[in-house]
Coordinates of C-alpha atoms in Angstrom, one line a residue:
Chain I
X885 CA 50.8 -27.5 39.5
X886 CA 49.0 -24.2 40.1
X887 CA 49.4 -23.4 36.2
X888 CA 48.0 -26.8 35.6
X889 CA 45.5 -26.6 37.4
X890 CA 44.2 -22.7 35.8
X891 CA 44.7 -24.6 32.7
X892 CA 42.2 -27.0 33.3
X893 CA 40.0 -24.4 35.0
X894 CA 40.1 -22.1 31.4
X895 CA 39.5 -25.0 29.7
X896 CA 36.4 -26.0 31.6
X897 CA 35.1 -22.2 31.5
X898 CA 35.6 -22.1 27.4
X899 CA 33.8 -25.2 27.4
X900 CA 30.5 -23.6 29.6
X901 CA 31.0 -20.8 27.7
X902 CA 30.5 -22.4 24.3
X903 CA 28.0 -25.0 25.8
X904 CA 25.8 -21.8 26.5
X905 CA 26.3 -20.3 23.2
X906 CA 25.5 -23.2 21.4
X907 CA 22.3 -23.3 23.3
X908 CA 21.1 -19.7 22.4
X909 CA 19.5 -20.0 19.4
X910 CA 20.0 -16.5 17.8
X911 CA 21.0 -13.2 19.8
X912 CA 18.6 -10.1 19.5
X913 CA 17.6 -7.1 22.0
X914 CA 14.5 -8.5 23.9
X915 CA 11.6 -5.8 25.8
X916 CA 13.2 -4.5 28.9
X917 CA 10.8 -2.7 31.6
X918 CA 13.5 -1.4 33.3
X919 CA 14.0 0.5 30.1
X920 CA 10.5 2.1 30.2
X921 CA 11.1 6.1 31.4
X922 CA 7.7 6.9 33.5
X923 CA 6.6 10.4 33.7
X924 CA 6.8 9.7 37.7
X925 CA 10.0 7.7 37.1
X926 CA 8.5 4.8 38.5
X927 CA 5.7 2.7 36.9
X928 CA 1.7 3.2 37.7
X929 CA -0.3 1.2 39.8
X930 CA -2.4 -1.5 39.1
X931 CA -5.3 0.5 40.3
X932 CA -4.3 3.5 38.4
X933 CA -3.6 1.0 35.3
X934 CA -7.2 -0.6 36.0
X935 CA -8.9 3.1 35.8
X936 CA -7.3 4.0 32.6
X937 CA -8.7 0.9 31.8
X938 CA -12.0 1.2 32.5
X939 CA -12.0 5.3 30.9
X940 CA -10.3 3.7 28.1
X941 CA -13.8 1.3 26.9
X942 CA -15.9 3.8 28.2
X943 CA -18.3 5.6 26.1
X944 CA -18.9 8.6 28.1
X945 CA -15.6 10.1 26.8
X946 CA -17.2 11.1 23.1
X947 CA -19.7 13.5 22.7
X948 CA -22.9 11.1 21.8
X949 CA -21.5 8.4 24.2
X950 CA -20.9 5.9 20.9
X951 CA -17.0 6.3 20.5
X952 CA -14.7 4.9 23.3
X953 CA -11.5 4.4 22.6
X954 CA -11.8 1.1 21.8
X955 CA -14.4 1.7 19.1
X956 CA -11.0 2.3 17.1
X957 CA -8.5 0.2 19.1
X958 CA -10.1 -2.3 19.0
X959 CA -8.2 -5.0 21.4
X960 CA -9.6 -8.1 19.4
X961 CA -8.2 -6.4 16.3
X962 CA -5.0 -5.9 17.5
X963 CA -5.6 -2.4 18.8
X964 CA -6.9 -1.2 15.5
X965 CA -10.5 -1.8 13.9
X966 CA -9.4 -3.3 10.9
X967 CA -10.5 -0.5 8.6
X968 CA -8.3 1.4 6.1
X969 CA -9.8 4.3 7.6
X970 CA -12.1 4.4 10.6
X971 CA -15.5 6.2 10.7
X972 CA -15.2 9.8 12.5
X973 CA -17.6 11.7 14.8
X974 CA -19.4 13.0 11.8
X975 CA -19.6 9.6 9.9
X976 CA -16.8 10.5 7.3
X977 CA -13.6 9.0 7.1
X978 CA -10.2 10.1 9.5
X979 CA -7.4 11.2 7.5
X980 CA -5.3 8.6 8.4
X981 CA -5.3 5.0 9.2
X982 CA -6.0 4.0 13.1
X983 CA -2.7 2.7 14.0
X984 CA -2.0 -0.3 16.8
X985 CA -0.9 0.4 20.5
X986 CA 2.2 -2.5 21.9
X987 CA 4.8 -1.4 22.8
X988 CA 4.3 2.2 22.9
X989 CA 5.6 2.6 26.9
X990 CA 9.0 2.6 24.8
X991 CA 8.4 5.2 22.2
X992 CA 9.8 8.7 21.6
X993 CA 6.8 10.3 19.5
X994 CA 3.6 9.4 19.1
X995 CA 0.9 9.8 16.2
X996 CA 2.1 9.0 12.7
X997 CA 3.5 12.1 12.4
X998 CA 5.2 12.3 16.1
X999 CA 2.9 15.2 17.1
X1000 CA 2.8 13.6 20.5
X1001 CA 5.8 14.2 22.5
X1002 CA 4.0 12.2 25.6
X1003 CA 1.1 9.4 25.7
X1004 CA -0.3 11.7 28.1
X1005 CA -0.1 14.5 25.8
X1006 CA -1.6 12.3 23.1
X1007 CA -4.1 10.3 24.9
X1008 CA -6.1 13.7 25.4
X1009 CA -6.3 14.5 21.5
X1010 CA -8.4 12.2 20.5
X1011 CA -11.1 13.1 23.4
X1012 CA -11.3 16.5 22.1
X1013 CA -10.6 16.3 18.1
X1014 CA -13.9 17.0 16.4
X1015 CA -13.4 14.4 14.0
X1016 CA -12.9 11.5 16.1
X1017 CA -14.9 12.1 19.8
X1018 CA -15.3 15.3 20.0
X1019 CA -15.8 16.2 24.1
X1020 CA -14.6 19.5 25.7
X1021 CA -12.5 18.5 28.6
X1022 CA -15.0 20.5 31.2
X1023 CA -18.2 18.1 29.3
X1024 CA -16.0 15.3 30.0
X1025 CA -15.4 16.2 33.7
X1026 CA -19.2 16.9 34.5
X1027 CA -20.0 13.4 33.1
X1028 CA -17.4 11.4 34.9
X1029 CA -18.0 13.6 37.9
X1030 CA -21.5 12.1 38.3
X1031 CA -19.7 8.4 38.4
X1032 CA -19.3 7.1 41.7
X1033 CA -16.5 4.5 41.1
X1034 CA -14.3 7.3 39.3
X1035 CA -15.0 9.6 42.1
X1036 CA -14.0 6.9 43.8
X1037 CA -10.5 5.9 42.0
X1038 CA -9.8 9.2 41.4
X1039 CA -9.1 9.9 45.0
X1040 CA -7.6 6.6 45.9
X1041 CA -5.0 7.1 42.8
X1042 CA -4.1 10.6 42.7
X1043 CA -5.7 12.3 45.5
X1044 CA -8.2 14.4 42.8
X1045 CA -11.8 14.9 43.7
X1046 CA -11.9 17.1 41.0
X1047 CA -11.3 14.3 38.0
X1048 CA -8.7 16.5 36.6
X1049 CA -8.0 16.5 32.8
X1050 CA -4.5 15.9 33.8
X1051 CA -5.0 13.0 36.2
X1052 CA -7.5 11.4 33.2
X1053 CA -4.6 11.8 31.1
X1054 CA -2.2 10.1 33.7
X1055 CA -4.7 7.5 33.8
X1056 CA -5.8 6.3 29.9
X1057 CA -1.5 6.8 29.3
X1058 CA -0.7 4.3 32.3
X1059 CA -3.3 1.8 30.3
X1060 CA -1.8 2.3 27.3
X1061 CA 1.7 2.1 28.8
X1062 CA 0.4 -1.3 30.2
X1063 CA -0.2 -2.7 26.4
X1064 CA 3.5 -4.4 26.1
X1065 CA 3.9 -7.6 23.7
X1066 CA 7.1 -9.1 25.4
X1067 CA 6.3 -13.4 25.4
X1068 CA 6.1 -14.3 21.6
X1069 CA 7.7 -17.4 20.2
X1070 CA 10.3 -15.4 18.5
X1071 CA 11.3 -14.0 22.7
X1072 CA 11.4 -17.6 23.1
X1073 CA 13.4 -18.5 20.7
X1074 CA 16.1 -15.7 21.7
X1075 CA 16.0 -16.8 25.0
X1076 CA 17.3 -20.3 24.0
X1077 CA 14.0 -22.7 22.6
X1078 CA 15.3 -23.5 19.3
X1079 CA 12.1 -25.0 18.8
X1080 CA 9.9 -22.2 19.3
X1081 CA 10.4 -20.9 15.6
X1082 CA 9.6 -22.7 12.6
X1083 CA 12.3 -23.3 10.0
X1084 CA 10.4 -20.6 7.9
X1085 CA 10.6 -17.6 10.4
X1086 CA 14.3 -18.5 11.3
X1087 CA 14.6 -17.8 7.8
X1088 CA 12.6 -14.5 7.8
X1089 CA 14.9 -13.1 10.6
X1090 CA 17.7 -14.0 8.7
X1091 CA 16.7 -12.0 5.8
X1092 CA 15.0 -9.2 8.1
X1093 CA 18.2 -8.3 9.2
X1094 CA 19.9 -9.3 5.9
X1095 CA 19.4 -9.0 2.9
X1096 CA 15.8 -7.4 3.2
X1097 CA 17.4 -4.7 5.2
X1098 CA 14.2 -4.2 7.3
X1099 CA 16.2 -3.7 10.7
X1100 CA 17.9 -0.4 8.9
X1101 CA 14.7 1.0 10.2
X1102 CA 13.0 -1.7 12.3
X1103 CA 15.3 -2.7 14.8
X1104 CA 16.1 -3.0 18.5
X1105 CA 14.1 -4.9 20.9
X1106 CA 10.3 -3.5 19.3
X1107 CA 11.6 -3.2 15.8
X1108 CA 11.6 0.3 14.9
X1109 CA 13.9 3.0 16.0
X1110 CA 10.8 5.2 15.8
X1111 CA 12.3 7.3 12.7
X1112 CA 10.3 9.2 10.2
X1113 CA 10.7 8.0 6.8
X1114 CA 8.6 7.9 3.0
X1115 CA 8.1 4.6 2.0
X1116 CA 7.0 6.1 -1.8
X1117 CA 3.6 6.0 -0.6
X1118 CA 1.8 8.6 -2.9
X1119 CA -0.7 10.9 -1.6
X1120 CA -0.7 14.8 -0.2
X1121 CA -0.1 14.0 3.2
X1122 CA 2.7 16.1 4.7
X1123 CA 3.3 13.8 7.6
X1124 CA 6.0 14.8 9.9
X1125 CA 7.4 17.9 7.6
X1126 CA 3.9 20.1 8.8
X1127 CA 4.7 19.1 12.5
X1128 CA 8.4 19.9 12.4
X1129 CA 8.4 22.9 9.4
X1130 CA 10.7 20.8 7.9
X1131 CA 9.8 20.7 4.2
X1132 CA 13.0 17.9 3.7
X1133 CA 10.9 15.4 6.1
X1134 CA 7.4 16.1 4.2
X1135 CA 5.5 13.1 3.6
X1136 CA 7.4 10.8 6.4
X1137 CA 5.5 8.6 8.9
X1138 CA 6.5 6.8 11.7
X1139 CA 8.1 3.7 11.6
X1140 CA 5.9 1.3 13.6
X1141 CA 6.9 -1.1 15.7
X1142 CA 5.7 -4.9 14.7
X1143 CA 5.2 -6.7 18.0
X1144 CA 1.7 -7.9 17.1
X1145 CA 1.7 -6.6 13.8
X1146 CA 0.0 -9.4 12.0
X1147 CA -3.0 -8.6 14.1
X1148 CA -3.7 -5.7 12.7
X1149 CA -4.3 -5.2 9.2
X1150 CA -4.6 -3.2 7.1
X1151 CA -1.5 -1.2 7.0
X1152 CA 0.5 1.5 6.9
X1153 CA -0.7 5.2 7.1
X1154 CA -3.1 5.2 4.6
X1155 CA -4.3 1.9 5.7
X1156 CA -3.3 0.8 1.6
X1157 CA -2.1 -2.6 2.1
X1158 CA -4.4 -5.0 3.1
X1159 CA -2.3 -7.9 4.1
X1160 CA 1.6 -8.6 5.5
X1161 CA 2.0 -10.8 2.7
X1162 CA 1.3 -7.1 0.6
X1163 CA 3.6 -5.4 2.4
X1164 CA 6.3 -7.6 1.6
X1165 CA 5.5 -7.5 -1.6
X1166 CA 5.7 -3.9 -1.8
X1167 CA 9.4 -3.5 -0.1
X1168 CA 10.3 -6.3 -2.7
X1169 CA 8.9 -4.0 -5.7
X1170 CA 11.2 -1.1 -3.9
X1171 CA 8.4 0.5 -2.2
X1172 CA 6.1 2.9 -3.8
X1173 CA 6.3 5.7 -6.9
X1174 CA 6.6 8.5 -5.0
X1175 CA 9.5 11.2 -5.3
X1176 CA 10.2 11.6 -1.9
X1177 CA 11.1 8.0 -1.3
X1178 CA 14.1 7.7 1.3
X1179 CA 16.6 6.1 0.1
X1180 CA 16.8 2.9 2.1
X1181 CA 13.4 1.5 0.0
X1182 CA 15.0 0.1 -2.6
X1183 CA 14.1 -3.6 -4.5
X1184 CA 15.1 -6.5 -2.7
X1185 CA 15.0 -9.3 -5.4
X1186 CA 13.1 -11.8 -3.2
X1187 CA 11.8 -15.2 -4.4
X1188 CA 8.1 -16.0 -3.2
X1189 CA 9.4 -18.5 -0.6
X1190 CA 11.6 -15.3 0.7
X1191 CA 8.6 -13.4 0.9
X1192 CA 6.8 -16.2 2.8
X1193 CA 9.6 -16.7 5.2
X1194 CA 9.0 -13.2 6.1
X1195 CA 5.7 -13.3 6.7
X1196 CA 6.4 -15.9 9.1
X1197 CA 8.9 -14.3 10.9
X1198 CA 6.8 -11.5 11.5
X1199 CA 3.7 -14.0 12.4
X1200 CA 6.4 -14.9 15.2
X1201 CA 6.3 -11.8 17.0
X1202 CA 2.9 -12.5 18.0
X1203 CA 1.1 -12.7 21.7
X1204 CA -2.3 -13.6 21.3
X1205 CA -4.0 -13.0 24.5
X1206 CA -7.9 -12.6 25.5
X1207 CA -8.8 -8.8 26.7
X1208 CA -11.7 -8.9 28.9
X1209 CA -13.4 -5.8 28.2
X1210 CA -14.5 -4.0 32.1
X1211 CA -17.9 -3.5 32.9
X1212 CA -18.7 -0.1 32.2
X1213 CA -18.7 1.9 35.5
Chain T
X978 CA 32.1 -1.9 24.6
X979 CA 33.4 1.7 23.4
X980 CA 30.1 3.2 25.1
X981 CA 31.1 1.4 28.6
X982 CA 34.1 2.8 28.3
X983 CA 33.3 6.0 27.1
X984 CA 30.8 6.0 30.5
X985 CA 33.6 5.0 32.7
X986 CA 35.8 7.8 30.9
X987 CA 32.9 10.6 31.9
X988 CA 31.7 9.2 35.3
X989 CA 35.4 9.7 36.4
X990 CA 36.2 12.4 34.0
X991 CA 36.5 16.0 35.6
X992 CA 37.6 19.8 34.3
X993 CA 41.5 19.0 33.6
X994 CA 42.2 22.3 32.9
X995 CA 44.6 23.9 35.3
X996 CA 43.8 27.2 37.2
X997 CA 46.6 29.7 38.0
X998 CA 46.0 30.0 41.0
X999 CA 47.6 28.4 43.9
X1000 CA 45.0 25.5 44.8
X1001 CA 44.4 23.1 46.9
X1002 CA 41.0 22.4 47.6
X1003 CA 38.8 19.8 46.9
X1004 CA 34.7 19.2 46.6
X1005 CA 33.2 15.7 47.0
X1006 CA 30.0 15.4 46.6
X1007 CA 27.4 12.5 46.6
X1008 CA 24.0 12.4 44.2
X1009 CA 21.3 9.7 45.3
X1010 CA 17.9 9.9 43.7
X1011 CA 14.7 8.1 45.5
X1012 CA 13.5 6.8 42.3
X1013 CA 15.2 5.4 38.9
X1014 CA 18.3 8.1 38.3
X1015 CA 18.1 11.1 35.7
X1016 CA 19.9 11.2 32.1
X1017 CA 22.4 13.0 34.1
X1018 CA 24.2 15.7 35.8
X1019 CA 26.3 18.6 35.1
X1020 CA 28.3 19.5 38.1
X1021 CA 30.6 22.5 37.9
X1022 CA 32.2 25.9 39.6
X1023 CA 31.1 28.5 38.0
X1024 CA 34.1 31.0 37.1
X1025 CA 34.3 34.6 35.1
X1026 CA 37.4 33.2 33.3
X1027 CA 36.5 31.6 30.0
X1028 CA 37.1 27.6 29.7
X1029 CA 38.7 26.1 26.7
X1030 CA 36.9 23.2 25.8
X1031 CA 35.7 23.1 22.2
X1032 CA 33.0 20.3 21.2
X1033 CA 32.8 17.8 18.6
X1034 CA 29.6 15.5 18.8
X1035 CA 30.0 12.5 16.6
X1036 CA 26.9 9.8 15.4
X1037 CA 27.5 6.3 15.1
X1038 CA 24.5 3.5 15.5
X1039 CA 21.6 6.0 15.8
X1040 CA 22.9 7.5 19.0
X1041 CA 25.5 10.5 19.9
X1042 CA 28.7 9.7 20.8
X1043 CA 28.7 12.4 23.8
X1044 CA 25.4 12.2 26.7
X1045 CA 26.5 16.3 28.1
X1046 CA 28.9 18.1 26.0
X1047 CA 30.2 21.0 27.9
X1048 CA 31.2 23.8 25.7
X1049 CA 33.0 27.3 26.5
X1050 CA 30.7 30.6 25.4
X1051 CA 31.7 31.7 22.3
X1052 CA 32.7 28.6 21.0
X1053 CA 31.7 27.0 17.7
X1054 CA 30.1 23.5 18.3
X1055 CA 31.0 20.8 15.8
X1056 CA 28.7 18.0 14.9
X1057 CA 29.6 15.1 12.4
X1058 CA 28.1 12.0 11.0
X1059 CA 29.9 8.9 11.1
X1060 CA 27.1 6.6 11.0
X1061 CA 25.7 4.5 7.8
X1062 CA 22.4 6.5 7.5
X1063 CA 21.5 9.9 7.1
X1064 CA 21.1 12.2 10.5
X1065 CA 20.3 15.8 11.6
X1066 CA 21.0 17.7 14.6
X1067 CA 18.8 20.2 15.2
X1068 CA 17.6 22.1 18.7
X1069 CA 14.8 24.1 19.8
X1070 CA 14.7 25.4 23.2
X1071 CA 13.0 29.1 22.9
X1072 CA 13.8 29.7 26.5
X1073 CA 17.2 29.5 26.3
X1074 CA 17.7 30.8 23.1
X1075 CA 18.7 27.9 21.5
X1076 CA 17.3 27.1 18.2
X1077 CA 19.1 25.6 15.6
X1078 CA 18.8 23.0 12.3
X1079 CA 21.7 22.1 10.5
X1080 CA 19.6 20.2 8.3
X1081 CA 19.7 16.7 6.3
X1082 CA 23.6 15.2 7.3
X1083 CA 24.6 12.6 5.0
X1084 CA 27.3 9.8 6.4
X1085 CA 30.9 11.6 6.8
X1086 CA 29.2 14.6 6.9
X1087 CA 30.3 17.9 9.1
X1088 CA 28.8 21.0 10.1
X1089 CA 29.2 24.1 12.9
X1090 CA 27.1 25.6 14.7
X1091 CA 27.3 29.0 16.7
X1092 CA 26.5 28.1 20.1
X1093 CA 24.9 31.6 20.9
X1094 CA 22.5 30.1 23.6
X1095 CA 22.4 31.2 27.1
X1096 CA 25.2 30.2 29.4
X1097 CA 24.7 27.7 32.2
X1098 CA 21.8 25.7 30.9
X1099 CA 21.5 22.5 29.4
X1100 CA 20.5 22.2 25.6
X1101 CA 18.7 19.5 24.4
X1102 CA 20.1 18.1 20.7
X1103 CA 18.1 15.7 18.6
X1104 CA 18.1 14.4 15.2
X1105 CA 14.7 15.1 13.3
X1106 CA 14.8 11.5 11.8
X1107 CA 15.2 9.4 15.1
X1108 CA 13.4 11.2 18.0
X1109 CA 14.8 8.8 20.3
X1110 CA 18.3 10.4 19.9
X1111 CA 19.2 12.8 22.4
X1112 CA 21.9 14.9 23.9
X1113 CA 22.4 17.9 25.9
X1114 CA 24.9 20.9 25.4
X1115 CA 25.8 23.2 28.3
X1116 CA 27.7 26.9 27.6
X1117 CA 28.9 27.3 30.7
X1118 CA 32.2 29.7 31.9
X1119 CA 34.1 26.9 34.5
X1120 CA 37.6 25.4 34.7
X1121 CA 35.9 22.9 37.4
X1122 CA 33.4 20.5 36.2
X1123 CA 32.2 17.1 36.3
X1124 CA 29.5 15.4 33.6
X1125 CA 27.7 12.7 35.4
X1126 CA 26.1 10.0 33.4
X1127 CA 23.4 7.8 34.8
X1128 CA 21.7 4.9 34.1
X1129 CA 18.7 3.0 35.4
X1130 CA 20.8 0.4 37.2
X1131 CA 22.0 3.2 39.9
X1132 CA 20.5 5.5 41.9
X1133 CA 23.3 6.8 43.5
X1134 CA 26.4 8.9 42.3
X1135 CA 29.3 10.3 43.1
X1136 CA 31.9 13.0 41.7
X1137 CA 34.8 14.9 42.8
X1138 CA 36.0 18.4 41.6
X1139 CA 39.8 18.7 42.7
X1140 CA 42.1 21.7 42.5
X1141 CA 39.4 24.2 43.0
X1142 CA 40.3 27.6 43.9
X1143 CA 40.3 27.6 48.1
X1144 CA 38.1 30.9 47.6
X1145 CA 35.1 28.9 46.0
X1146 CA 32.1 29.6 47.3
X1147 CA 29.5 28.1 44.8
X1148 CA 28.3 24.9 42.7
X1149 CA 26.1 24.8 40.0
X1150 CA 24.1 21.2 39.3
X1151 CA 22.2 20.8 35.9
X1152 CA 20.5 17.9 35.5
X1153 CA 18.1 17.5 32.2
X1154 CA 14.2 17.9 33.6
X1155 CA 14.8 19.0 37.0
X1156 CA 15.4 22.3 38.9
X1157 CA 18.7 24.0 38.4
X1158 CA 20.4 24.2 41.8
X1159 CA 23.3 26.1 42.8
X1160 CA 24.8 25.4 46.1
X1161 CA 26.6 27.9 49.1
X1162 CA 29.2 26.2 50.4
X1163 CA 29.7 28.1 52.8
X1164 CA 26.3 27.6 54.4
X1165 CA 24.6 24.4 53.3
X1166 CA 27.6 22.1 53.4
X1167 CA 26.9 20.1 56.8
X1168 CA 23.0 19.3 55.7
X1169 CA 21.8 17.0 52.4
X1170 CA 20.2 19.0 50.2
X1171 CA 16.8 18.6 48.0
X1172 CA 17.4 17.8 44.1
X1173 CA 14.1 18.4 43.2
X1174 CA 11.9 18.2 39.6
X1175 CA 8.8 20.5 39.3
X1176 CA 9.6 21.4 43.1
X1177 CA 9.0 18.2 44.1
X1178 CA 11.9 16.2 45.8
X1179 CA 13.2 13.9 43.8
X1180 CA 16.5 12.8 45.6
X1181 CA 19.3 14.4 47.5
X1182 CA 22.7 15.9 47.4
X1183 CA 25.5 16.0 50.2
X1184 CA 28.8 17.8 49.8
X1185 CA 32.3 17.6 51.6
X1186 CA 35.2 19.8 51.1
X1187 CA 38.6 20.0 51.5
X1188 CA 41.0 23.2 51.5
X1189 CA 38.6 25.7 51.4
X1190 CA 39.2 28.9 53.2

């Protein structure tokens, strides 16, 4: 009786179990805050998220008072400007394209080249670099100083009347910590709306994991794994390889994530390709000519409707959302 | 699955290696942190006598097979790759003396390293490749030791070093980031004490013995 009974009990539980699988429509890593390692192990406040905010659109922070940064990350641009390569302090061109900022509360290394260890190592190194807007941390000080609402937040957020570079730091790297790309229709669709995709990007996550190989190197819940790599792309760049003194790694870049990515063209280090569609194209033709090509870039053999499909997929990781800009203080 | 059980395995896992001497005593001790938990902890009694243990650190699916390796002075440290992709394994910790690069690893590769670092600290491993990879290595000279590993779900651990020698007097806790501590047991037994990062508190330690003398 009892055995009968468990029977029907197993049976019923196979049933809810395969009722619930059939309902997920695909199974994929998705964002996880709790994941997130905080200098402070615990995450910032609003208020200290709302000052790095306001320090991050304000112009005071570059030497002529015309460069925030969001002259370069650019929020309506995905975070970028939409230049292969924005204009410096001095007018000329940076050495490298202005990357996007999702997702980056998860990352390991920051810059292209992974120079950063911390965002609040790297939010400072634009600030002071020359080329981009060029303030001495004691200039910057003076002028913020003079602000009464950072006086202000500065003391209600870290107890600092003295506007520290540090507590700046803090600041501008809990905004950018704040940045996070987590409710796409592609999240949606993992979570169990089989309608939230398109028949096209179902197909381009098939083949991003398949036979386009992309997750080799873009994978996990922000799709990259945050490893240095050569795509082939030609050019005397020494990428990671100067940073580590590893001439073996010369001419690797980080692999971005691409939460948002199709806001923010053009591409890649050098900013070269102008278009997702382009990029596609260019893993399809095995990447670029260059020696030091890793070995994972190799040609894929897609049809155009493959390459299309994959646009679409990555069009699917997308969370378009309006960023009021603050008034500046 | 294998890395649940491999967590299980080390949460529970102590320093099997027998002492000589006639034994009895045992050290409990409780780890509870005010905020999320640390990578983890090293626990151990720190002995003149050298320890056996030899390591191998493996990589599969971008990660290490081993969170703390705990290796006896002297000995050679073995790394492999037994993952799909090419890996390094490379460390630079000038303080401690620990700087090595065994270079590019293709899959089924092998190499040894001469782990000629300082004793009793932690060693921070990563792969040049994937940044996010990490591990830690500790030299250390103990029969009696416990490797701790966290997670973000708990903020509260516990470990147990049994068969200690009844004259111990001292434990060492290394935990990646934070303050080394080493602990009297003599005198700071009854109270918690601090576990502290940059001297600032960070969560608390309380210890209970059995068989000392």
């Amino acid at each position: 009786m009892n055995a009968v009974f468990r029977l029907i009990g197993t049976t019923v539980a196979i049933a809810l179990c395969l009722a619930t699988m059939v309902s997920y429509a695909g199974s994929y890593p998705l964002p996880d805050a709790t994941d997130i390692e905080y200098p402070d192990d615990e995450a910032p406040s609003q208020r200290q998220i709302e000052l790095g905010k306001a320090l991050f659109f304000d112009p005071r922070l570059s030497e002529n008072n015309n460069r925030p940064c969001s002259s370069c990350h650019n929020p309506d641009l995905g975070f970028g400007d939409g230049l292969k390569l924005s204009e410096g302090a001095n007018g000329a061109p940076l050495d490298r394209h202005t990357p996007s900022l999702y997702n980056l509360a998860w990352g390991s290394a920051f810059m292209w080249d992974g120079r950063a260890m911390s965002l609040e190592e790297q939010v400072m190194m634009p600030i002071v670099a020359k080329k981009e807007m060029n303030l001495q941390a004691l200039e910057m000080r003076n002028r913020l100083i003079e602000v009464p609402f950072y006086r202000r937040e500065f003391i209600a957020v870290f107890g600092d009347p003295v506007l520290s570079k540090d507590s700046v730091a803090s600041a501008l790297a809990a905004y950018v910590r704040s940045l996070q790309v987590t409710d796409t229709p592609f999240d949606r669709y993992i979570k169990g709306d089989k309608h939230a995709l398109s028949a096209e990007a179902k197909r381009g996550f098939e083949l991003f994991k398949g036979k386009a190989n992309c997750t080799k190197c873009h994978d996990g819940a922000h799709f990259t794994d945050d490893s240095f790599r050569s795509l082939g792309i030609d050019g005397d760049d020494p990428g990671r390889g100067a940073v580590i003194g590893d001439a073996s790694l010369n001419h690797t870049f980080k692999t971005p994530g691409l939460r948002n990515v199709s806001l923010s063209a053009p591409y890649m280090h050098d900013g070269s390709l102008e278009s997702l569609e382009a990029v596609i194209r260019f893993y399809n033709e095995g990447g670029g000519p260059a020696k030091h090509k890793d070995k994972l870039v190799t040609k894929l053999q897609l049809s155009n409707s493959e390459i299309a499909d994959l646009v679409a997929f990555l069009g699917s990781l997308t969370q378009l959302e309006a960023h009021a800009r603050p008034a500046q203080p | 699955m294998s890395n649940t059980l491999l967590k299980m395995f080390t949460a529970t896992g102590i320093g099997l290696a027998m002492s000589w001497q006639a034994t009895a005593a045992s050290i409990h001790g409780t780890l509870s942190f005010d905020k999320r938990a640390p990578y983890g902890a090293l626990v151990f009694v720190p002995s003149s006598s050298q320890g056996s243990q030899r390591v191998e650190i493996d990589q599969v699916d971008k990660t290490f097979t081993t969170a703390i390796a705990v290796n006896a002075p002297g000995k050679a440290v073995v790394f492999k790759n037994s993952d799909n992709m090419d890996h390094n394994v490379y460390a630079n910790d000038i303080r401690n003396n620990a700087r090595f690069d065994v270079g590019l690893m293709s899959p089924g590769g092998t190499r040894e390293v001469e782990a000629s670092w300082q004793d009793d600290a932690l060693i921070r491993i990563g792969c040049k490749i994937h940044p996010k990879m990490r591990a830690y290595i500790a030299n250390i000279n103990s029969e009696h030791f416990s490797v701790i590993e966290m997670d973000k779900t708990e903020q509260t651990y516990r470990f147990t070093l049994n068969d200690v020698p009844s004259n111990t007097r001292a434990i060492k806790v290394l935990i990646p980031g934070y303050d080394d501590l080493e602990l009297h047991l003599d005198s700071q037994i009854a109270a918690p004490i601090d576990i502290t990062k940059k001297s600032k508190r960070r969560g608390q330690i309380t210890l209970t013995t059995e068989g000392l003398k």
